[in-house]
Coordinates of C-alpha atoms in Angstrom, one line a residue:
Q1 CA -45.2 -25.6 2.5
G2 CA -45.0 -29.1 1.3
Q3 CA -43.3 -32.1 2.6
P4 CA -39.9 -32.7 4.4
K5 CA -37.2 -33.2 2.2
R6 CA -34.4 -35.6 2.7
I7 CA -30.9 -36.1 1.3
I8 CA -29.2 -39.4 1.3
G9 CA -25.4 -39.5 0.9
A10 CA -23.1 -42.5 0.5
L11 CA -19.5 -42.4 1.4
E12 CA -16.8 -44.6 -0.5
E13 CA -15.4 -46.3 2.4
D14 CA -16.1 -46.9 5.9
P15 CA -14.6 -43.8 7.8
P16 CA -11.1 -44.5 9.6
M17 CA -12.2 -42.1 12.1
I18 CA -14.8 -39.3 12.5
N19 CA -12.3 -36.9 14.2
P20 CA -12.2 -33.7 11.3
P21 CA -9.1 -32.2 13.1
M22 CA -6.8 -35.1 12.4
T23 CA -7.8 -36.1 9.1
S24 CA -8.5 -34.7 5.7
I25 CA -10.0 -38.3 4.3
I26 CA -13.2 -37.3 2.7
S27 CA -15.1 -40.2 4.3
S28 CA -13.7 -39.2 7.8
F29 CA -14.8 -35.6 7.2
G30 CA -18.2 -36.8 5.7
A31 CA -19.1 -38.5 8.9
G32 CA -17.3 -36.2 11.2
C33 CA -18.3 -32.8 10.4
C34 CA -21.9 -33.6 11.4
V35 CA -20.8 -34.5 15.0
Y36 CA -18.2 -31.7 15.8
G37 CA -18.3 -27.8 15.5
A38 CA -15.7 -25.2 14.6
L39 CA -15.1 -21.7 15.2
T40 CA -16.5 -20.5 11.8
W41 CA -18.0 -22.4 8.6
V42 CA -17.5 -21.1 5.1
D43 CA -20.0 -21.2 2.4
R44 CA -20.1 -22.3 -1.1
K45 CA -19.2 -18.6 -2.2
G46 CA -15.9 -18.5 0.5
R47 CA -17.8 -16.0 2.8
I48 CA -17.1 -17.0 6.4
H49 CA -19.6 -16.9 9.1
P50 CA -19.8 -17.5 12.7
E51 CA -20.3 -20.8 14.5
L52 CA -18.8 -21.5 18.0
A53 CA -17.3 -18.2 17.7
E54 CA -19.8 -15.2 17.5
R55 CA -17.4 -12.8 16.0
W56 CA -13.8 -12.0 16.0
E57 CA -11.3 -9.3 15.3
I58 CA -7.8 -9.5 13.5
S59 CA -5.4 -7.0 14.6
P60 CA -4.2 -4.3 11.9
D61 CA -0.7 -6.1 12.1
G62 CA -2.3 -9.7 11.4
L63 CA -0.7 -11.2 14.4
T64 CA -3.3 -11.4 16.5
Y65 CA -7.0 -12.9 15.9
R66 CA -9.2 -12.7 18.9
F67 CA -12.5 -15.1 18.7
Y68 CA -15.3 -14.0 21.0
L69 CA -16.9 -17.7 21.9
R70 CA -20.6 -18.5 21.8
Q71 CA -21.6 -18.8 25.4
N72 CA -24.2 -21.5 26.9
V73 CA -22.5 -24.1 24.7
V74 CA -21.9 -27.5 26.4
W75 CA -20.2 -30.6 25.6
H76 CA -21.7 -34.0 26.0
D77 CA -21.6 -34.5 29.5
G78 CA -22.8 -31.0 30.3
A79 CA -19.3 -29.0 30.8
P80 CA -19.1 -25.7 29.1
F81 CA -17.4 -25.1 26.0
T82 CA -14.4 -22.6 26.6
S83 CA -11.5 -21.1 25.0
A84 CA -9.3 -23.9 27.0
D85 CA -10.9 -26.4 24.7
V86 CA -9.9 -24.2 21.6
K87 CA -6.6 -24.0 22.9
F88 CA -6.0 -27.7 23.3
T89 CA -7.4 -28.3 19.9
M90 CA -5.3 -25.4 18.1
E91 CA -2.1 -26.3 19.8
N92 CA -1.9 -30.0 20.1
V93 CA -4.1 -31.4 17.4
T94 CA -4.8 -29.3 14.4
S95 CA -1.5 -27.5 14.1
K96 CA 0.5 -31.1 14.5
L97 CA -2.0 -33.6 13.3
H98 CA -4.5 -32.4 10.5
P99 CA -2.7 -32.6 6.8
W100 CA -3.6 -29.0 6.1
G101 CA -3.8 -27.6 9.4
R102 CA 0.0 -28.4 9.7
G103 CA 0.4 -25.5 6.7
A104 CA -2.2 -23.7 7.9
F105 CA -1.3 -22.8 11.2
K106 CA 2.4 -22.9 10.9
T107 CA 2.6 -19.5 12.0
L108 CA 0.6 -20.1 15.3
D109 CA 3.0 -19.0 18.3
S110 CA 0.1 -19.9 21.2
V111 CA -3.5 -19.6 21.8
D112 CA -4.5 -17.4 25.1
A113 CA -7.0 -18.7 27.0
S114 CA -7.1 -16.8 29.9
D115 CA -10.7 -15.7 29.2
P116 CA -12.8 -18.7 29.1
H117 CA -15.3 -16.7 26.3
V118 CA -12.2 -15.5 24.1
A119 CA -9.7 -17.4 22.2
V120 CA -6.9 -15.6 21.2
F121 CA -4.5 -16.7 18.5
K122 CA -0.8 -15.4 18.7
L123 CA 0.9 -15.9 15.5
K124 CA 4.5 -15.2 14.6
T125 CA 3.8 -13.9 11.4
P126 CA 0.6 -12.9 9.4
S127 CA -1.0 -15.5 7.9
P128 CA -4.2 -14.8 5.7
A129 CA -4.7 -18.5 5.8
V130 CA -5.7 -18.6 9.7
I131 CA -9.1 -16.8 9.3
K132 CA -10.0 -19.3 6.5
A133 CA -8.8 -22.4 8.3
V134 CA -10.5 -22.2 11.7
N135 CA -13.8 -24.1 10.1
N136 CA -15.2 -27.4 10.3
A137 CA -13.0 -28.6 7.3
I138 CA -9.9 -28.3 9.4
A139 CA -10.0 -27.1 13.0
A140 CA -13.3 -28.6 14.1
V141 CA -12.8 -28.1 18.2
I142 CA -12.1 -31.0 20.6
Y143 CA -12.9 -31.3 24.4
A144 CA -10.2 -30.4 26.5
S145 CA -11.7 -33.0 29.0
N146 CA -10.3 -32.2 32.6
N147 CA -9.6 -36.0 32.7
L148 CA -6.6 -35.3 30.7
D149 CA -3.4 -35.0 32.6
E150 CA -2.1 -31.3 32.2
N151 CA 1.4 -32.6 31.3
D152 CA 0.1 -34.8 28.4
S153 CA -1.4 -33.8 25.0
I154 CA -3.5 -35.7 22.5
A155 CA -0.2 -35.1 20.0
A156 CA 2.0 -37.0 22.4
S157 CA -0.6 -40.2 22.0
Y158 CA -0.1 -39.5 18.5
S159 CA 3.4 -39.1 18.3
P160 CA 4.3 -42.4 16.3
V161 CA 1.8 -41.1 13.6
I162 CA 3.5 -38.0 13.3
D163 CA 7.0 -39.6 13.4
I164 CA 5.9 -41.8 10.3
V165 CA 4.7 -38.7 8.3
D166 CA 7.9 -36.6 9.3
S167 CA 10.1 -39.8 8.2
V168 CA 7.8 -40.3 4.6
I169 CA 8.2 -36.6 3.9
S170 CA 11.8 -36.9 4.9
A171 CA 12.3 -40.3 2.7
S172 CA 10.5 -38.8 -0.3
K173 CA 12.5 -35.7 -0.3
Q174 CA 15.9 -38.0 -0.4
Q175 CA 14.6 -40.0 -3.3
A176 CA 13.4 -37.4 -5.4
T177 CA 15.0 -37.1 -8.7
P178 CA 15.2 -34.1 -10.8
W179 CA 12.8 -33.9 -13.8

């Protein structure tokens, strides 16, 4: 069959972080996507494929997305991957911190994690962006470690970042002049 092939790539900068659900910086994405998994992945023709979700269903009204998660997937410490990890990531990280995720998941009302093998996204209004956005570019899943206090969220620890982003957006709107 021939010799194995190898691809060598270069990043234009040192990645400031390797956490895809929190950034759209290309060096962070390039370094982080091989570390994190997501519910789906999208091929170069735009087709959606299962990754951590084996399959999914979208309700006829477009308000409920039900993702059936792969079983026997474990984290680095042996803990099982569950819908609680998906809930934690979507509600506390991707929908609040990722530059694209904030838009793609703006209609997200909640994620039901009552069944550990099924993550149910409940939307305020239908959004076709959701099914395309649960991929590694935006929504790689973060471990909802048992070491985290239930009253804390990762978003709380990053609230200064959110405040800065919101301030910059607000200031740029105030300073904008008509063309």
